[in-house]
Amino acid sequence: MSDLEYPEDLRYTAEHEWVRSQGNGAVRIGITSYAQDALGDVVYVSLPTVGDTVAAGDACGEVESTKSVSDLYAPLAGEISAVNDALDATPELVNSDPYGDGWMYELRLEDDSALDGLMDRAAYQSQLG
Amino acid sequence: MSNGALKTSPVHDRHVALGAKMADFGGWEMPIEYPGGGVVREHTVVRTSVGIFDVSHLGKASVRGPGARELVNRCLANDLGRIEPGKAQYTLCCNDTGGVVDDLIAYLRADDDVFLIPNAANTAAVVELLAAAAPDDVEVRDLHEDFGVLAVQGSKSDEVLTALGLPAGHEYMSFVDAQWEGVPVTVCRTGYTGERGYEVVAPWEATARLWDALLTAAEPYAGLPCGLGSRDTLRTEMGYALHGHELTPEITPVQARVGWAVGWKKEQFWGKEALEKEKAQGPRRVSWGLLATGRGIPRAACEVRSGGEVVGVVTSGTFSPTLKQGIALALLAPTVAAGDQVVVDVRGREVPAEVTRPPFVEVDVREG
């Protein structure tokens, strides 16, 4: 696992998702380097619909590799404000650039301060063991 | 396996050194994929060049003694009278209800010597059944850990074997014995990918060295070590049955469309009565291919519906790296026909699919 990266400026969840503050109450969400490596080649991503309202912990999409399926969980409550349509045609971006072009969706937070409740890099890495 | 410990292949330390992701395959800890490869890349290299697989988890068993061929022929389903010594045959070990205990390859060495390659998890059962049916002078031996098996698959597989001084170019489903660095190996023109290729049976303790040599010989062709993840996507694209999915003790060869591997004219084989009856009456369900026409990937156990009615169930499903679409094999009601549009219930979402006859891709596995 030593070659997998976890950027300092992100927040993380136990479901192996990352959350990046966009400022103005919105966050961008994707899956971590650990998650994409565990899944293997990502071949299909099913994302929520812009305008949907989600509660923290809601299953709101799926990531599939050749061999398995994982649910995407909303890390925080809010409204879906954008989805990464590029993943329809190029789901492999989740493997090649999980924190960049492989992002999944954006959420307008119900409560800005909820972001602080998520794990920082050190906490996430320590739970990876 | 009651203690939960997994067996390991003679190539295990090579897989670990390469950093392969390992998983349980029929009680064996085997590689799924390798770093720098991944299922899609490993799949593609087999379709375009050559890939090397460790399939040492597969069973090996010998049936030897006067009447060995006759024993196998009156027990297993296919007709060993159709082939000559030096040829291998895909065959089935059925139960009394016509269900499939195992599907396996039989190498006919001589009338008194048949070598079997059953599935890892079914080897002990096949050996036990044959041993119980054997006359005193025919010995059935489980040689699971006496031999390793490496598969060399893809259009460049002849070049890889030739570089090692091994025989290549022999007929599909035939085998040739050879020496490699002082050890006896058997090179059989078989595989599970649909590509031209070979499976090499080697003594257990020589298998890791042979693996190293094959990987080196594959380098000029950009060949890769390939895991069992890509072996599964490759076989699914071909529509090849996998025991535990398309074939089980509850699924007959008639239902799975492998009736071509049944010697219907033989006087006897296990399950004959039940299978003849089913063939005459027509099976209550039949295996088909499903090509997802909408976005989504059908998976094993997903329900298949047509006009709101349940018409069957998916037995294997995956993403086809060649077609970039979801593909599946499914057991469907006899009312369903090729070209029908159905829907697959993928975790509550309806994915439309077209009923087809596999293979899903065009290949030339038999080409001279």
mmCIF file of C-alpha atoms in Angstrom, chain A residues 3 18 29 68 109-110 115:
data_model
loop_
_atom_site.group_PDB
_atom_site.id
_atom_site.type_symbol
_atom_site.label_atom_id
_atom_site.label_comp_id
_atom_site.label_asym_id
_atom_site.label_seq_id
_atom_site.Cartn_x
_atom_site.Cartn_y
_atom_site.Cartn_z
ATOM 1 C CA ASP A 3 2.710 3.683 -3.113
ATOM 2 C CA TRP A 18 -12.515 11.642 -0.130
ATOM 3 C CA ILE A 29 -16.384 13.722 -3.680
ATOM 4 C CA SER A 68 -17.090 -6.507 -8.032
ATOM 5 C CA LEU A 109 -23.867 20.981 2.004
ATOM 6 C CA GLU A 110 -26.847 21.379 4.281
ATOM 7 C CA LEU A 115 -17.157 18.749 6.995
#
